[in-house]
Amino acid sequence: MIAQQRGAVMIMVLWTAVVMTILVTVLAANIRLSATTAFHNKAANQDYAAVMATMHKAEMELMMERMPVPVGQELALNEDGEFRIPAYRFNGQPLTLNYAADSNKVVRIYDHAGKINLNRLERSRLQLIIEKRLGDGFDPRQVQELLAAWDDWLDLNSLLTPGGAEDEYYESLETPYTARNAPEMDTVEELRLIRGFDQLFADVNLDAAFTIYGTGEAVNLNLATREAMMLLPGLDAELIEEIIAHREQTDFRAMREIGEIVPLEAMVELSPWLGFNTSSFYSVYAYPARDSSADQDTGRDSEPAANALPDDPVQQAYMQVMEVRSFNNRARIYQVNPYARLPDTTPARIDR
């Protein structure tokens, strides 16, 4: 009897020990998970704070650009002794700010004068873009249907243009919506809502190629993104790389300088699209640096192979679209995207 009691007590003790061990293990795991979560939350908050601080310094950089140049300040010169136009550095190259950002942060600023303005795009110019996207041997009827759908989307009525699309078509889709029926778009991604345009620009980073901000119609090749240049008549991939290689060393100041790179026949198509304007609208990207080539800070000294991958492996970044009109007023923020897709940041893909 005593032996049975002792056995029962031993079993209870063992079970108690097992239960306590399980409870301690679960509690330790919960504490570890909580500690890990707290650590990562702290790191994320610190990183967000650093990114926002970098954005504010980038805003200050844009405001300072509108200040009068101090007397005696030395201007940056190229190898030929010509001064570089400071405003043209906002073409997406990694920047060293006057108010230095965190050494672990990369800042890229894109002036919207380097993009095609959808809200200032004439129908005839849109037709040229459509034809280039469709490629040689395009069907003229398809071009006219796309133009009709564009007209119906932006006109002020619900009357159907022959070959176009109005509410009846859009409301029949799996996710129904109605046509804008207003002359200006609210976002560049709205372009994908127009019948046929999502397929037409399926592989295009629209935010990199287009803008809806500002009143300018011309595209400045000193500031232009690859995505925008790929849509311009007269330019092919090889010419685009030559243009980028040229502007990495010096600025385009006149059409004749562009004509030294672009053949005459292509220049006839291209020149009506071009200007040397800047804008007051910018897409500002900030993100933590990743491992990359040693020339990441300048973006000017690398010699990548023709098929080289981007020297910056980061493809997404925190982005703000801001308008900066003067040095004594803060920027006006129009758009915020914490996970924006970066434009193509690769240096010129040519052998030099």
PDB file of N, CA and C in Angstrom, residues 19-83:
ATOM      1  N   VAL A  19       4.560  19.423 -16.770  1.00  0.00           N
ATOM      2  CA  VAL A  19       3.680  20.571 -17.029  1.00  0.00           C
ATOM      3  C   VAL A  19       4.419  21.878 -16.801  1.00  0.00           C
ATOM      4  N   MET A  20       5.187  21.964 -15.704  1.00  0.00           N
ATOM      5  CA  MET A  20       5.950  23.180 -15.413  1.00  0.00           C
ATOM      6  C   MET A  20       6.984  23.454 -16.501  1.00  0.00           C
ATOM      7  N   THR A  21       7.625  22.368 -16.969  1.00  0.00           N
ATOM      8  CA  THR A  21       8.612  22.538 -18.041  1.00  0.00           C
ATOM      9  C   THR A  21       7.960  23.097 -19.294  1.00  0.00           C
ATOM     10  N   ILE A  22       6.786  22.548 -19.649  1.00  0.00           N
ATOM     11  CA  ILE A  22       6.070  23.035 -20.824  1.00  0.00           C
ATOM     12  C   ILE A  22       5.674  24.492 -20.650  1.00  0.00           C
ATOM     13  N   LEU A  23       5.143  24.829 -19.462  1.00  0.00           N
ATOM     14  CA  LEU A  23       4.735  26.217 -19.202  1.00  0.00           C
ATOM     15  C   LEU A  23       5.916  27.168 -19.292  1.00  0.00           C
ATOM     16  N   VAL A  24       7.041  26.761 -18.702  1.00  0.00           N
ATOM     17  CA  VAL A  24       8.236  27.620 -18.740  1.00  0.00           C
ATOM     18  C   VAL A  24       8.723  27.786 -20.177  1.00  0.00           C
ATOM     19  N   THR A  25       8.697  26.670 -20.936  1.00  0.00           N
ATOM     20  CA  THR A  25       9.132  26.740 -22.329  1.00  0.00           C
ATOM     21  C   THR A  25       8.248  27.664 -23.147  1.00  0.00           C
ATOM     22  N   VAL A  26       6.920  27.545 -22.976  1.00  0.00           N
ATOM     23  CA  VAL A  26       5.982  28.404 -23.693  1.00  0.00           C
ATOM     24  C   VAL A  26       6.172  29.860 -23.297  1.00  0.00           C
ATOM     25  N   LEU A  27       6.325  30.086 -21.982  1.00  0.00           N
ATOM     26  CA  LEU A  27       6.523  31.452 -21.495  1.00  0.00           C
ATOM     27  C   LEU A  27       7.810  32.038 -22.051  1.00  0.00           C
ATOM     28  N   ALA A  28       8.879  31.223 -22.069  1.00  0.00           N
ATOM     29  CA  ALA A  28      10.159  31.708 -22.606  1.00  0.00           C
ATOM     30  C   ALA A  28      10.034  32.028 -24.096  1.00  0.00           C
ATOM     31  N   ALA A  29       9.295  31.171 -24.835  1.00  0.00           N
ATOM     32  CA  ALA A  29       9.109  31.417 -26.262  1.00  0.00           C
ATOM     33  C   ALA A  29       8.322  32.705 -26.492  1.00  0.00           C
ATOM     34  N   ASN A  30       7.289  32.915 -25.667  1.00  0.00           N
ATOM     35  CA  ASN A  30       6.503  34.144 -25.790  1.00  0.00           C
ATOM     36  C   ASN A  30       7.345  35.373 -25.487  1.00  0.00           C
ATOM     37  N   ILE A  31       8.170  35.258 -24.440  1.00  0.00           N
ATOM     38  CA  ILE A  31       9.041  36.382 -24.088  1.00  0.00           C
ATOM     39  C   ILE A  31      10.046  36.652 -25.204  1.00  0.00           C
ATOM     40  N   ARG A  32      10.595  35.571 -25.784  1.00  0.00           N
ATOM     41  CA  ARG A  32      11.549  35.713 -26.884  1.00  0.00           C
ATOM     42  C   ARG A  32      10.882  36.367 -28.094  1.00  0.00           C
ATOM     43  N   LEU A  33       9.652  35.901 -28.414  1.00  0.00           N
ATOM     44  CA  LEU A  33       8.920  36.481 -29.535  1.00  0.00           C
ATOM     45  C   LEU A  33       8.627  37.951 -29.292  1.00  0.00           C
ATOM     46  N   SER A  34       8.215  38.280 -28.060  1.00  0.00           N
ATOM     47  CA  SER A  34       7.921  39.680 -27.726  1.00  0.00           C
ATOM     48  C   SER A  34       9.173  40.535 -27.836  1.00  0.00           C
ATOM     49  N   ALA A  35      10.295  39.995 -27.343  1.00  0.00           N
ATOM     50  CA  ALA A  35      11.549  40.742 -27.414  1.00  0.00           C
ATOM     51  C   ALA A  35      11.983  40.951 -28.858  1.00  0.00           C
ATOM     52  N   THR A  36      11.838  39.898 -29.682  1.00  0.00           N
ATOM     53  CA  THR A  36      12.202  40.007 -31.094  1.00  0.00           C
ATOM     54  C   THR A  36      11.305  41.010 -31.811  1.00  0.00           C
ATOM     55  N   THR A  37      10.000  40.940 -31.513  1.00  0.00           N
ATOM     56  CA  THR A  37       9.057  41.886 -32.124  1.00  0.00           C
ATOM     57  C   THR A  37       9.385  43.316 -31.726  1.00  0.00           C
ATOM     58  N   ALA A  38       9.677  43.517 -30.452  1.00  0.00           N
ATOM     59  CA  ALA A  38      10.034  44.855 -29.973  1.00  0.00           C
ATOM     60  C   ALA A  38      11.305  45.360 -30.638  1.00  0.00           C
ATOM     61  N   PHE A  39      12.276  44.440 -30.807  1.00  0.00           N
ATOM     62  CA  PHE A  39      13.544  44.828 -31.450  1.00  0.00           C
ATOM     63  C   PHE A  39      13.303  45.275 -32.881  1.00  0.00           C
ATOM     64  N   HIS A  40      12.523  44.465 -33.624  1.00  0.00           N
ATOM     65  CA  HIS A  40      12.274  44.809 -35.022  1.00  0.00           C
ATOM     66  C   HIS A  40      11.396  46.051 -35.148  1.00  0.00           C
ATOM     67  N   ASN A  41      10.439  46.232 -34.243  1.00  0.00           N
ATOM     68  CA  ASN A  41       9.633  47.452 -34.260  1.00  0.00           C
ATOM     69  C   ASN A  41      10.497  48.681 -34.015  1.00  0.00           C
ATOM     70  N   LYS A  42      11.416  48.558 -33.077  1.00  0.00           N
ATOM     71  CA  LYS A  42      12.322  49.670 -32.792  1.00  0.00           C
ATOM     72  C   LYS A  42      13.194  49.978 -34.000  1.00  0.00           C
ATOM     73  N   ALA A  43      13.733  48.910 -34.614  1.00  0.00           N
ATOM     74  CA  ALA A  43      14.575  49.113 -35.793  1.00  0.00           C
ATOM     75  C   ALA A  43      13.777  49.749 -36.933  1.00  0.00           C
ATOM     76  N   ALA A  44      12.534  49.273 -37.128  1.00  0.00           N
ATOM     77  CA  ALA A  44      11.696  49.828 -38.193  1.00  0.00           C
ATOM     78  C   ALA A  44      11.369  51.292 -37.929  1.00  0.00           C
ATOM     79  N   ASN A  45      11.065  51.626 -36.683  1.00  0.00           N
ATOM     80  CA  ASN A  45      10.770  53.021 -36.337  1.00  0.00           C
ATOM     81  C   ASN A  45      11.993  53.907 -36.534  1.00  0.00           C
ATOM     82  N   GLN A  46      13.157  53.385 -36.164  1.00  0.00           N
ATOM     83  CA  GLN A  46      14.386  54.161 -36.346  1.00  0.00           C
ATOM     84  C   GLN A  46      14.676  54.367 -37.824  1.00  0.00           C
ATOM     85  N   ASP A  47      14.456  53.308 -38.621  1.00  0.00           N
ATOM     86  CA  ASP A  47      14.697  53.405 -40.054  1.00  0.00           C
ATOM     87  C   ASP A  47      13.716  54.374 -40.700  1.00  0.00           C
ATOM     88  N   TYR A  48      12.442  54.321 -40.273  1.00  0.00           N
ATOM     89  CA  TYR A  48      11.446  55.244 -40.812  1.00  0.00           C
ATOM     90  C   TYR A  48      11.797  56.686 -40.461  1.00  0.00           C
ATOM     91  N   ALA A  49      12.221  56.884 -39.214  1.00  0.00           N
ATOM     92  CA  ALA A  49      12.604  58.238 -38.790  1.00  0.00           C
ATOM     93  C   ALA A  49      13.783  58.745 -39.616  1.00  0.00           C
ATOM     94  N   ALA A  50      14.750  57.845 -39.896  1.00  0.00           N
ATOM     95  CA  ALA A  50      15.914  58.245 -40.685  1.00  0.00           C
ATOM     96  C   ALA A  50      15.515  58.569 -42.126  1.00  0.00           C
ATOM     97  N   VAL A  51      14.594  57.770 -42.681  1.00  0.00           N
ATOM     98  CA  VAL A  51      14.124  58.033 -44.039  1.00  0.00           C
ATOM     99  C   VAL A  51      13.384  59.368 -44.104  1.00  0.00           C
ATOM    100  N   MET A  52      12.539  59.647 -43.115  1.00  0.00           N
ATOM    101  CA  MET A  52      11.806  60.911 -43.108  1.00  0.00           C
ATOM    102  C   MET A  52      12.749  62.083 -42.933  1.00  0.00           C
ATOM    103  N   ALA A  53      13.771  61.914 -42.089  1.00  0.00           N
ATOM    104  CA  ALA A  53      14.769  62.971 -41.941  1.00  0.00           C
ATOM    105  C   ALA A  53      15.476  63.220 -43.265  1.00  0.00           C
ATOM    106  N   THR A  54      15.750  62.150 -43.994  1.00  0.00           N
ATOM    107  CA  THR A  54      16.384  62.280 -45.307  1.00  0.00           C
ATOM    108  C   THR A  54      15.462  62.998 -46.288  1.00  0.00           C
ATOM    109  N   MET A  55      14.171  62.704 -46.233  1.00  0.00           N
ATOM    110  CA  MET A  55      13.219  63.376 -47.113  1.00  0.00           C
ATOM    111  C   MET A  55      13.181  64.873 -46.826  1.00  0.00           C
ATOM    112  N   HIS A  56      13.231  65.241 -45.551  1.00  0.00           N
ATOM    113  CA  HIS A  56      13.225  66.667 -45.199  1.00  0.00           C
ATOM    114  C   HIS A  56      14.498  67.359 -45.699  1.00  0.00           C
ATOM    115  N   LYS A  57      15.618  66.656 -45.647  1.00  0.00           N
ATOM    116  CA  LYS A  57      16.872  67.241 -46.147  1.00  0.00           C
ATOM    117  C   LYS A  57      16.843  67.362 -47.666  1.00  0.00           C
ATOM    118  N   ALA A  58      16.194  66.389 -48.325  1.00  0.00           N
ATOM    119  CA  ALA A  58      16.033  66.489 -49.776  1.00  0.00           C
ATOM    120  C   ALA A  58      15.131  67.671 -50.132  1.00  0.00           C
ATOM    121  N   GLU A  59      14.094  67.880 -49.343  1.00  0.00           N
ATOM    122  CA  GLU A  59      13.225  69.049 -49.547  1.00  0.00           C
ATOM    123  C   GLU A  59      14.029  70.334 -49.397  1.00  0.00           C
ATOM    124  N   MET A  60      14.890  70.376 -48.382  1.00  0.00           N
ATOM    125  CA  MET A  60      15.738  71.555 -48.184  1.00  0.00           C
ATOM    126  C   MET A  60      16.658  71.756 -49.392  1.00  0.00           C
ATOM    127  N   GLU A  61      17.147  70.647 -49.956  1.00  0.00           N
ATOM    128  CA  GLU A  61      18.018  70.736 -51.139  1.00  0.00           C
ATOM    129  C   GLU A  61      17.284  71.408 -52.295  1.00  0.00           C
ATOM    130  N   LEU A  62      16.029  71.040 -52.489  1.00  0.00           N
ATOM    131  CA  LEU A  62      15.244  71.624 -53.571  1.00  0.00           C
ATOM    132  C   LEU A  62      14.920  73.090 -53.301  1.00  0.00           C
ATOM    133  N   MET A  63      14.691  73.428 -52.042  1.00  0.00           N
ATOM    134  CA  MET A  63      14.450  74.834 -51.703  1.00  0.00           C
ATOM    135  C   MET A  63      15.711  75.668 -51.918  1.00  0.00           C
ATOM    136  N   MET A  64      16.860  75.094 -51.540  1.00  0.00           N
ATOM    137  CA  MET A  64      18.120  75.818 -51.721  1.00  0.00           C
ATOM    138  C   MET A  64      18.433  76.030 -53.192  1.00  0.00           C
ATOM    139  N   GLU A  65      17.960  75.119 -54.047  1.00  0.00           N
ATOM    140  CA  GLU A  65      18.200  75.260 -55.485  1.00  0.00           C
ATOM    141  C   GLU A  65      17.589  76.544 -56.021  1.00  0.00           C
ATOM    142  N   ARG A  66      16.557  77.043 -55.330  1.00  0.00           N
ATOM    143  CA  ARG A  66      15.888  78.261 -55.772  1.00  0.00           C
ATOM    144  C   ARG A  66      16.427  79.520 -55.105  1.00  0.00           C
ATOM    145  N   MET A  67      17.455  79.367 -54.326  1.00  0.00           N
ATOM    146  CA  MET A  67      18.112  80.529 -53.725  1.00  0.00           C
ATOM    147  C   MET A  67      19.120  81.134 -54.699  1.00  0.00           C
ATOM    148  N   PRO A  68      19.359  82.437 -54.637  1.00  0.00           N
ATOM    149  CA  PRO A  68      20.407  83.032 -55.477  1.00  0.00           C
ATOM    150  C   PRO A  68      21.763  82.405 -55.158  1.00  0.00           C
ATOM    151  N   VAL A  69      22.568  82.217 -56.176  1.00  0.00           N
ATOM    152  CA  VAL A  69      23.891  81.615 -55.978  1.00  0.00           C
ATOM    153  C   VAL A  69      24.775  82.592 -55.213  1.00  0.00           C
ATOM    154  N   PRO A  70      25.377  82.161 -54.105  1.00  0.00           N
ATOM    155  CA  PRO A  70      26.241  83.056 -53.332  1.00  0.00           C
ATOM    156  C   PRO A  70      27.408  83.573 -54.175  1.00  0.00           C
ATOM    157  N   VAL A  71      27.778  84.816 -53.946  1.00  0.00           N
ATOM    158  CA  VAL A  71      28.898  85.409 -54.674  1.00  0.00           C
ATOM    159  C   VAL A  71      30.171  84.633 -54.353  1.00  0.00           C
ATOM    160  N   GLY A  72      30.902  84.269 -55.395  1.00  0.00           N
ATOM    161  CA  GLY A  72      32.161  83.571 -55.191  1.00  0.00           C
ATOM    162  C   GLY A  72      32.048  82.065 -55.113  1.00  0.00           C
ATOM    163  N   GLN A  73      30.847  81.533 -55.165  1.00  0.00           N
ATOM    164  CA  GLN A  73      30.705  80.078 -55.084  1.00  0.00           C
ATOM    165  C   GLN A  73      31.220  79.438 -56.370  1.00  0.00           C
ATOM    166  N   GLU A  74      32.031  78.414 -56.222  1.00  0.00           N
ATOM    167  CA  GLU A  74      32.575  77.706 -57.370  1.00  0.00           C
ATOM    168  C   GLU A  74      31.545  76.729 -57.928  1.00  0.00           C
ATOM    169  N   LEU A  75      31.391  76.752 -59.244  1.00  0.00           N
ATOM    170  CA  LEU A  75      30.457  75.858 -59.891  1.00  0.00           C
ATOM    171  C   LEU A  75      31.166  74.575 -60.314  1.00  0.00           C
ATOM    172  N   ALA A  76      30.415  73.486 -60.343  1.00  0.00           N
ATOM    173  CA  ALA A  76      30.986  72.214 -60.763  1.00  0.00           C
ATOM    174  C   ALA A  76      31.297  72.261 -62.248  1.00  0.00           C
ATOM    175  N   LEU A  77      32.495  71.808 -62.625  1.00  0.00           N
ATOM    176  CA  LEU A  77      32.934  71.824 -64.008  1.00  0.00           C
ATOM    177  C   LEU A  77      33.115  70.405 -64.518  1.00  0.00           C
ATOM    178  N   ASN A  78      32.941  70.233 -65.824  1.00  0.00           N
ATOM    179  CA  ASN A  78      33.215  68.925 -66.421  1.00  0.00           C
ATOM    180  C   ASN A  78      34.658  68.887 -66.918  1.00  0.00           C
ATOM    181  N   GLU A  79      35.018  67.814 -67.639  1.00  0.00           N
ATOM    182  CA  GLU A  79      36.392  67.643 -68.082  1.00  0.00           C
ATOM    183  C   GLU A  79      36.821  68.708 -69.082  1.00  0.00           C
ATOM    184  N   ASP A  80      35.847  69.319 -69.772  1.00  0.00           N
ATOM    185  CA  ASP A  80      36.166  70.374 -70.743  1.00  0.00           C
ATOM    186  C   ASP A  80      36.156  71.758 -70.123  1.00  0.00           C
ATOM    187  N   GLY A  81      35.983  71.829 -68.807  1.00  0.00           N
ATOM    188  CA  GLY A  81      35.986  73.109 -68.127  1.00  0.00           C
ATOM    189  C   GLY A  81      34.671  73.843 -68.184  1.00  0.00           C
ATOM    190  N   GLU A  82      33.605  73.173 -68.655  1.00  0.00           N
ATOM    191  CA  GLU A  82      32.285  73.797 -68.705  1.00  0.00           C
ATOM    192  C   GLU A  82      31.549  73.541 -67.401  1.00  0.00           C
ATOM    193  N   PHE A  83      30.817  74.554 -66.941  1.00  0.00           N
ATOM    194  CA  PHE A  83      30.101  74.380 -65.684  1.00  0.00           C
ATOM    195  C   PHE A  83      28.869  73.513 -65.887  1.00  0.00           C
TER     196      PHE A  83
END
